[in-house]
Amino acid sequence: MLTFIVENKFFKYSNSWLSRTLVKLGSIHELEPEEKRRRMPAIFILLTAICVTSFFAIFHLLFHRYFFVTANLISFVILISGIALLRRKKHGVFFYRIITLFFMLIFPLIIIEGRKEISYFLWVFIFPAASFSVLGKRDGVIANFIFLILSLAFMLAPQSLFGTEPYSNAVVIRYIIANTALTFIIYNYESSQQLLFRYMKQEKDKFETASKYDPLTKLSNRNDIREKILAEQQRQKKLSKPFSVILCDIDNFKKLNDAHGHDCGDYVLQSISDIIRGQLRNVDCPSRWGGEEFLILLVETDLEGCGIVAERIREKIRQTVFRYNGIPLKITLTFGISTCKNADEEIERCIKRADQALYRGKKKGKNCVIAAADEKTL
């Protein structure tokens, strides 16, 4: 129930109109959830800064303050360029640090103006929230500590340096307390957000594992192997290389269950799964097709190569003595193999040919490898 509530809240958060707009403006790529969470505030901050610099460029122009007009226009160009560059990046950690550094250099100007008019100084409290949002808790703490030292230096600088009196001790002390408290609050909030994302990722991984893998054998399940075969077929269209499938079935499995119980059957299924996995390459994919049947995808493998792999697995299992509660078990498998040479062929037809070959192998006495193409026993 808790998982549903958390995921539902995140779904609403990440799919709101504002969130979708910010993500679309912020990237041309499909972003990971954590990267989305960083990208949205980063883009929002940049857009807000663009609006603010535009406004103040016009404001200072009316009062003939050309230095500030120039500074705001330069900032405007830098901010626009920042969005354009960030859009092209799938991971924006470097840019987030550059953005933070940019504002760390801009805010001292505000602090200096605050020496004339204290209301300017209120803008500095934006920095802690903004930096934590785009940098995360570790880099956010470092950035805020540096900014605190930097801002205190500009606040307490002597009058001879800027031509205005420094901030009063009371203001400085209150600023230190307020900044520390704000940093602590945002740090804890950011920590809770990261815990939430980790929890959601773990739940997502659990769900994906349950939806893709057989819980008993830890092999791919029927749905997952179909997806992988379809993906291999799409790859075949580009490379023009065949792939093959092996469909195998444990001989006399029902008799085994009847004689020794279902726990023994589970032990055999797990043991055979381990043997099959150990006889394949990393790029190949074994799966539990259903019951005591296994379907194996062999990447870039023709019928001859497929037969060699199937025979190797068959012989390995034939030579293995399985023991359950001290009782030796003799296990064999029958194999049907098929190759998909045409990228336009339906996957079901390829699997059906392997199934028909497997059926012929059962009729011929079991414990053999039968090729679908020429019905030859290997």
Coordinates of N, CA and C in Angstrom, one line a residue, residues 104 111 121 124-125 127-128 140-156 171-181 183:
M104 N 27.1 32.0 -7.6 CA 28.0 32.3 -6.5 C 28.8 33.6 -6.8
I111 N 25.0 41.4 -2.6 CA 25.4 41.7 -1.2 C 26.0 43.1 -1.1
F121 N 19.6 42.5 0.0 CA 20.3 41.4 0.6 C 19.4 40.2 0.8
V124 N 19.8 36.7 -1.2 CA 20.8 35.7 -1.0 C 20.2 34.4 -0.4
F125 N 19.0 34.5 0.2 CA 18.4 33.3 0.8 C 17.8 32.4 -0.3
F127 N 19.8 31.2 -2.6 CA 21.0 30.4 -2.9 C 20.9 29.0 -2.3
P128 N 20.7 28.9 -0.9 CA 20.7 27.5 -0.3 C 19.7 26.6 -1.0
G140 N 25.8 20.3 -2.2 CA 25.0 21.4 -1.7 C 25.6 22.0 -0.4
V141 N 26.0 21.1 0.5 CA 26.6 21.6 1.7 C 27.9 22.3 1.4
I142 N 28.7 21.8 0.5 CA 30.0 22.4 0.2 C 29.8 23.8 -0.4
A143 N 28.8 23.8 -1.4 CA 28.5 25.1 -2.0 C 28.0 26.2 -1.1
N144 N 27.2 25.7 -0.1 CA 26.6 26.7 0.8 C 27.7 27.2 1.8
F145 N 28.6 26.3 2.2 CA 29.6 26.7 3.1 C 30.5 27.7 2.5
I146 N 30.9 27.5 1.2 CA 31.8 28.4 0.5 C 31.0 29.8 0.3
F147 N 29.7 29.7 0.0 CA 29.0 30.9 -0.2 C 28.8 31.7 1.1
L148 N 28.7 31.0 2.2 CA 28.5 31.7 3.5 C 29.8 32.4 3.8
I149 N 31.0 31.8 3.6 CA 32.2 32.5 3.8 C 32.4 33.7 2.9
L150 N 32.1 33.5 1.6 CA 32.2 34.5 0.6 C 31.3 35.7 0.9
S151 N 30.0 35.4 1.3 CA 29.1 36.5 1.6 C 29.5 37.3 2.8
L152 N 30.0 36.6 3.8 CA 30.5 37.3 5.1 C 31.6 38.2 4.8
A153 N 32.5 37.7 3.8 CA 33.6 38.6 3.5 C 33.2 39.9 2.8
F154 N 32.1 39.8 2.0 CA 31.6 41.0 1.3 C 30.8 41.9 2.3
M155 N 30.1 41.2 3.2 CA 29.3 42.0 4.2 C 30.2 42.7 5.2
L156 N 31.4 42.2 5.6 CA 32.2 42.8 6.6 C 33.4 43.6 6.0
V171 N 23.0 42.3 12.0 CA 22.6 41.7 10.7 C 23.4 40.5 10.4
V172 N 24.7 40.6 10.6 CA 25.7 39.5 10.2 C 25.3 38.2 11.1
I173 N 25.2 38.4 12.4 CA 24.9 37.3 13.3 C 23.5 36.7 12.9
R174 N 22.5 37.5 12.6 CA 21.2 36.9 12.2 C 21.3 36.2 10.9
Y175 N 22.1 36.7 10.0 CA 22.3 36.0 8.7 C 23.0 34.7 8.9
I176 N 24.0 34.6 9.7 CA 24.7 33.3 10.0 C 23.7 32.3 10.6
I177 N 22.9 32.7 11.6 CA 21.9 31.8 12.2 C 20.9 31.4 11.2
A178 N 20.4 32.3 10.4 CA 19.3 32.0 9.4 C 19.9 31.1 8.3
N179 N 21.1 31.4 7.8 CA 21.7 30.6 6.8 C 21.9 29.2 7.3
T180 N 22.4 29.1 8.5 CA 22.7 27.7 9.0 C 21.5 26.9 9.2
A181 N 20.4 27.6 9.7 CA 19.1 26.9 10.0 C 18.5 26.5 8.6
T183 N 20.1 26.0 5.8 CA 20.9 24.9 5.2 C 20.6 23.5 5.9

